[in-house]
XYZ file of C-alpha atoms in Angstrom:
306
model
C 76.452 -10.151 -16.097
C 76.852 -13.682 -15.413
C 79.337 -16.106 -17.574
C 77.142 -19.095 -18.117
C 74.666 -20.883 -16.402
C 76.801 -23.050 -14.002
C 77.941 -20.239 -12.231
C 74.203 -18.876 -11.962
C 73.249 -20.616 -8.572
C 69.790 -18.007 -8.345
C 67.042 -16.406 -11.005
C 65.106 -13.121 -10.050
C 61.070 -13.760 -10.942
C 59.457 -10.697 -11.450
C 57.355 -8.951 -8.466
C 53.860 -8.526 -8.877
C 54.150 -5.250 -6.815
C 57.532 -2.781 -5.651
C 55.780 -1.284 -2.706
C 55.124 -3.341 0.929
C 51.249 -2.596 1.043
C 50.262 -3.915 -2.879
C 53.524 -6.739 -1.818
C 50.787 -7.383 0.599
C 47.855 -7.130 -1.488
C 49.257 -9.782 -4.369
C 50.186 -11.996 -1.244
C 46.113 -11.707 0.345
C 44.851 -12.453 -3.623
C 47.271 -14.886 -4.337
C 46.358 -17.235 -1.053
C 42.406 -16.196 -1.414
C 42.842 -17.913 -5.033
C 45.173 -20.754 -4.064
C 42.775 -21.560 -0.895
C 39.742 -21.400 -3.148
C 41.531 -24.555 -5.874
C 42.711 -26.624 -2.882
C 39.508 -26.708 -1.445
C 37.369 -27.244 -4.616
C 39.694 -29.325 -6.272
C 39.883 -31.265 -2.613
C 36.649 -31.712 -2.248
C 36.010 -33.065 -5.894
C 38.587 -35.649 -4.886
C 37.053 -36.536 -1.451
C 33.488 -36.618 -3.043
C 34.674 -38.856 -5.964
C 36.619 -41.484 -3.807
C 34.610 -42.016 -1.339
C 31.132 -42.125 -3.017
C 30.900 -45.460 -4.688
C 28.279 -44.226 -7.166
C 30.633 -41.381 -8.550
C 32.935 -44.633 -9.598
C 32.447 -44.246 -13.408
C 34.711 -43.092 -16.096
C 33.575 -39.603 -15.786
C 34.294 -39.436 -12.501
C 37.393 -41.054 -12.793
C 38.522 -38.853 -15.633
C 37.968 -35.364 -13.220
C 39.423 -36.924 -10.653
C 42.542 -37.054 -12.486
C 41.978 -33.320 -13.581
C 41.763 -32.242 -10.198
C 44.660 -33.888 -8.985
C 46.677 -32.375 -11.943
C 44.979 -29.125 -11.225
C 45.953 -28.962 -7.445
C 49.534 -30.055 -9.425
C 49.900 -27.356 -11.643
C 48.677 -24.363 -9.400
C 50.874 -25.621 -6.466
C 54.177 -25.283 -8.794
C 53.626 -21.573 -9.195
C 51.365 -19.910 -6.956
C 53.001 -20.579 -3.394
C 56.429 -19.393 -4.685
C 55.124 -16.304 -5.438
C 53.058 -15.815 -2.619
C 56.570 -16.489 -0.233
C 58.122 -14.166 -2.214
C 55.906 -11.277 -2.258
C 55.482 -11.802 1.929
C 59.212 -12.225 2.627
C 59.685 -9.091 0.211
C 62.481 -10.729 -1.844
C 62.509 -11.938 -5.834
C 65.099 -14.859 -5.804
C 64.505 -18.419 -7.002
C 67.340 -20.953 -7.241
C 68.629 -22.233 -10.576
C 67.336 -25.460 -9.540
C 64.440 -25.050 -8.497
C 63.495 -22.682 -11.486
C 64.007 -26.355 -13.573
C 61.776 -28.034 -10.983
C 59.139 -25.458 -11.608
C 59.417 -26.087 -15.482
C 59.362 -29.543 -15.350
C 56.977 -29.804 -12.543
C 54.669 -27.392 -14.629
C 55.157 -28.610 -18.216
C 54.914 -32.084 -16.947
C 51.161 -31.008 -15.325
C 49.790 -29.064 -18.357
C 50.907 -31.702 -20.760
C 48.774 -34.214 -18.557
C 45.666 -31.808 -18.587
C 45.944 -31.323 -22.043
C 46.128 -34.670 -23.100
C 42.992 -35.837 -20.321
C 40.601 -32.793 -21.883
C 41.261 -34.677 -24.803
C 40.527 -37.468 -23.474
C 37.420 -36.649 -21.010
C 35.885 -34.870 -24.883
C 36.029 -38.823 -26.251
C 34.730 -40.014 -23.285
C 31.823 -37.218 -23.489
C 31.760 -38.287 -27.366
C 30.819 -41.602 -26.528
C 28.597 -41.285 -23.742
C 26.143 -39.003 -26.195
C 26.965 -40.411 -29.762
C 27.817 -43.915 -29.123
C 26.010 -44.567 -25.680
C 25.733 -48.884 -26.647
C 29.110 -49.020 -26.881
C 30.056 -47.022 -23.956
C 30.190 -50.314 -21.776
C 33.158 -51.616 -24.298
C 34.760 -48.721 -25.257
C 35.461 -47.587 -21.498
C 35.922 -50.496 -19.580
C 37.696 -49.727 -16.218
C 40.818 -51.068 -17.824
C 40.662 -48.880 -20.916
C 40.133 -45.891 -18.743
C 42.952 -46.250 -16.486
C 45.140 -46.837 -19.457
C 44.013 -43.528 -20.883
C 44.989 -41.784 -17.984
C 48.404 -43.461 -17.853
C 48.685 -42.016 -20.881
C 47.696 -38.690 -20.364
C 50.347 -38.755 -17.222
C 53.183 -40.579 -19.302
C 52.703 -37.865 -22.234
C 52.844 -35.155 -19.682
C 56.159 -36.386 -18.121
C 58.246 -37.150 -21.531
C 57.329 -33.662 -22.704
C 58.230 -32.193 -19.164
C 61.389 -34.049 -19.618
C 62.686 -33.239 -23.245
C 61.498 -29.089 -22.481
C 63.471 -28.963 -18.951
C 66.846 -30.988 -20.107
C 66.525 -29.029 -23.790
C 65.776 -25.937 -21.619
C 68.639 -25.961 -18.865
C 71.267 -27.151 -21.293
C 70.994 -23.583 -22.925
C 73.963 -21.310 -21.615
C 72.299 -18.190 -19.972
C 74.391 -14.748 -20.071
C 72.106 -11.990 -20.413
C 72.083 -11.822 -16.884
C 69.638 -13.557 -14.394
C 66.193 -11.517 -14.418
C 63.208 -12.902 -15.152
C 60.097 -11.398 -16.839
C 57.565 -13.721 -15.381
C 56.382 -14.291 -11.626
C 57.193 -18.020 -12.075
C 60.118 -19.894 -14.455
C 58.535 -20.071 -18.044
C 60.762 -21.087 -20.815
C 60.309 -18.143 -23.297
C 61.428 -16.126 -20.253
C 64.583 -18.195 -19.589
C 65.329 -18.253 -23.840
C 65.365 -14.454 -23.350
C 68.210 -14.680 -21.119
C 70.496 -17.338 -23.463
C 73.443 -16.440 -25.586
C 74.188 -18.583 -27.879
C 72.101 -19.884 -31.267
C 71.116 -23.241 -29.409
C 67.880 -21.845 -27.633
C 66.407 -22.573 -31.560
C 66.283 -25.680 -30.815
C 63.938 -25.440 -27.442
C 62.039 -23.466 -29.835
C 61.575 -26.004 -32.359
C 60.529 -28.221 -29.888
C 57.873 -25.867 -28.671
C 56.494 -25.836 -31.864
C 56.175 -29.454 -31.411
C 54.294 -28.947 -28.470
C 51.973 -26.586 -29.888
C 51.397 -28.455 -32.751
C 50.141 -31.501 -30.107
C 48.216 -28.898 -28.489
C 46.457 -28.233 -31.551
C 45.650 -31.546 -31.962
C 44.256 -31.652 -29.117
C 42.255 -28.863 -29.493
C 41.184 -29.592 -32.923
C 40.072 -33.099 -31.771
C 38.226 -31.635 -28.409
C 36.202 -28.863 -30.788
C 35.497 -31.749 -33.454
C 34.007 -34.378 -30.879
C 31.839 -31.298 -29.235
C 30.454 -30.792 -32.811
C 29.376 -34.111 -32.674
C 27.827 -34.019 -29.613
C 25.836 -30.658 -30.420
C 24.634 -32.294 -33.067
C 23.717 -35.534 -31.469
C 22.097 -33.220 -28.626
C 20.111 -31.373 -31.334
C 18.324 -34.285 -32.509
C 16.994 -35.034 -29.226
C 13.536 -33.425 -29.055
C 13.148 -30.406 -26.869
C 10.640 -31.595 -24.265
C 13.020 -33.738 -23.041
C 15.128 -31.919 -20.964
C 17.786 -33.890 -21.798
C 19.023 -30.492 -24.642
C 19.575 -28.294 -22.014
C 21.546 -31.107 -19.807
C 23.442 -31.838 -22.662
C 24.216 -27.820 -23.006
C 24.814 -26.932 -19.443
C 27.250 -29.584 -19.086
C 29.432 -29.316 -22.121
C 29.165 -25.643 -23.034
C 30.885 -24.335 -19.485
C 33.724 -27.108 -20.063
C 34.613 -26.358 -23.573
C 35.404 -22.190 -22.387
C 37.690 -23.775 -20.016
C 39.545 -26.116 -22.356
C 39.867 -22.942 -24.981
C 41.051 -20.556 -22.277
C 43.397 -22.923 -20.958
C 45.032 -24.217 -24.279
C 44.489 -20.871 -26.255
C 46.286 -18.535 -23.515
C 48.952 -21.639 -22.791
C 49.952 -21.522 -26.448
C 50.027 -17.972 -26.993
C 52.795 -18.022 -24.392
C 54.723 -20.016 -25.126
C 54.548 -19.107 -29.038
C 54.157 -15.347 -28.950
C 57.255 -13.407 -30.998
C 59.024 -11.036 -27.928
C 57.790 -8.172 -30.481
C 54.228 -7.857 -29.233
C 55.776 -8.872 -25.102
C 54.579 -6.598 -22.702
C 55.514 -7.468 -19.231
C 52.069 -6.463 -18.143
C 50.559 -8.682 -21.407
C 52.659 -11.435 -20.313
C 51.364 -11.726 -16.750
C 47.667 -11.520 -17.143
C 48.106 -14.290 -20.078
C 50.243 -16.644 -18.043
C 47.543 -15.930 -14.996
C 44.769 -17.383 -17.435
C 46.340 -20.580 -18.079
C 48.368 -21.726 -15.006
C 45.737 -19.404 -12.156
C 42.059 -19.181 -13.493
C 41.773 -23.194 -15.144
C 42.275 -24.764 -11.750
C 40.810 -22.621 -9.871
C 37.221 -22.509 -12.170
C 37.389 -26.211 -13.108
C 36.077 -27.491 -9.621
C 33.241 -24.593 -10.322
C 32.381 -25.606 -13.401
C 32.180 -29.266 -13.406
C 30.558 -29.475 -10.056
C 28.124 -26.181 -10.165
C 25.461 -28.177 -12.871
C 25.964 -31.637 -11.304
C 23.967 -32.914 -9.068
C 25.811 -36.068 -8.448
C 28.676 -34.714 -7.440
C 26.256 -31.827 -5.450
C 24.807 -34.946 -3.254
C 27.997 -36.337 -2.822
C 29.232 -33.438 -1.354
C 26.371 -32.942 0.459
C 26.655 -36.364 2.166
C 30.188 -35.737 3.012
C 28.888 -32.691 4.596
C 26.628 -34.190 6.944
């Protein structure tokens, strides 16, 4: 058992698998997965900076996702694929805050730009004669200063909160990457409540989120509905906003249940397949998704392609 936390100098992260050939397996997975959001989430960037047509707030807004995406799946996923191929479990005490600051600090950001790419969605459909005024160029890139800035303040209160806890129930952790409820479970004195309270805080923003994303698809379902059939323009509407919203409840669902969940209901198995579907799948699917029914982003590709 260690002391406190200044003599810890290394966490353990929990292995995917104990023998060399699964070790092996997780490693193959892992980089098939990691390979597949690099090069979607790459190519979204490519295709929206260097197609001028693509320079709308839209586009604008994804590229930010992607970029937060690549972000957020490069702070866990590589660690864990070194350590299942080097067959070892250690992470240093400093770099464990890295990865929760690094990761907090890109979920915060996604959260608050879904939130903001559903407006922007809200307007385009419900409002589209103001869309001109409302998103301005300047507007937009204040928005996603925002959604950055709000990611980074919450990163920072969570990791110094976090790391000022005094850890003595030794130095395992239940998670293949450094999540707070994980490093709580290791603390020994009555001030992790506080870290908890402010997770509450962040759920409650997360809710808000959510709440507002849900509210301004209802708005656009029923703007969508009044357009008649024939038009083609129902099922556009549909195809585009339908695939986005199971991503943004996926994401912020399994994110808060995380974080949130009372250690009476923890399974170490539960606990890895839910932290998989918010910091693996959403980066990974969101180049899919957004690209798969767009065929401006499909040409743009295309002419990067040839």
């Amino acid at each position: 058992q260690m002391s406190n936390s200044s003599s810890l100098s290394e966490l353990f992260l929990l292995p995917f698998a104990d023998t060399r050939e699964l070790q092996l397996l997780h490693f193959g997975l892992f980089l098939g997965i990691y390979l597949a959001a690099l090069l979607g989430n790459g190519l979204i960037i490519t295709a929206i900076a260097c197609d001028h047509r693509l320079h709308n707030p839209m586009y604008f807004f994804l590229l930010n996702l992607s970029l937060l995406d690549l972000g957020s799946i490069s702070t866990t996923v590589p660690k864990s694929m070194a350590n299942s191929l080097w067959n070892t479990r250690a992470i240093s005490y400093w770099g464990c805050a890295a990865q929760v600051f690094l990761l907090f600090f890109f979920l915060s950001a996604e959260c608050s730009l879904l939130t903001v790419m559903a407006y922007d969605r809200y307007i385009a459909i419900c409002k589209p004669l103001h869309y001109g005024n409302l998103l301005g160029s300047r507007a937009c890139v204040h928005m996603a200063a925002a959604a950055w800035g709000t990611g980074f303040l919450n990163a920072l209160l969570h990791t110094a909160s976090t790391f000022s806890i005094p850890l003595c129930q030794g130095n395992a952790l239940g998670q293949f990457f450094c999540e707070i409820p994980q490093i709580l479970k290791l603390s020994c004195s009555d001030s992790y409540i506080r870290e908890i309270g402010l997770l509450l805080v962040s759920a409650c923003f997360v809710l808000g989120c959510f709440v507002f994303i849900v509210v301004s698809y209802v708005q656009i379902f029923r703007a969508v509905m009044r357009i008649p059939s024939e038009q083609g323009q129902r099922y556009k509407a549909f195809s585009t906003c339908l695939p986005h919203l199971a991503v943004v409840s996926l994401f912020l669902s399994t994110g808060m249940f995380a974080q949130l969940k009372p250690t009476s209901i923890s399974s170490p198995f539960m606990d890895l397949v839910v932290a998989v579907l918010y910091t693996v799948i959403p980066p990974t699917l969101n180049p899919i998704i957004y690209s798969m029914r767009n065929q401006e982003i499909k040409h743009a590709l295309w002419k990067l392609m040839i």
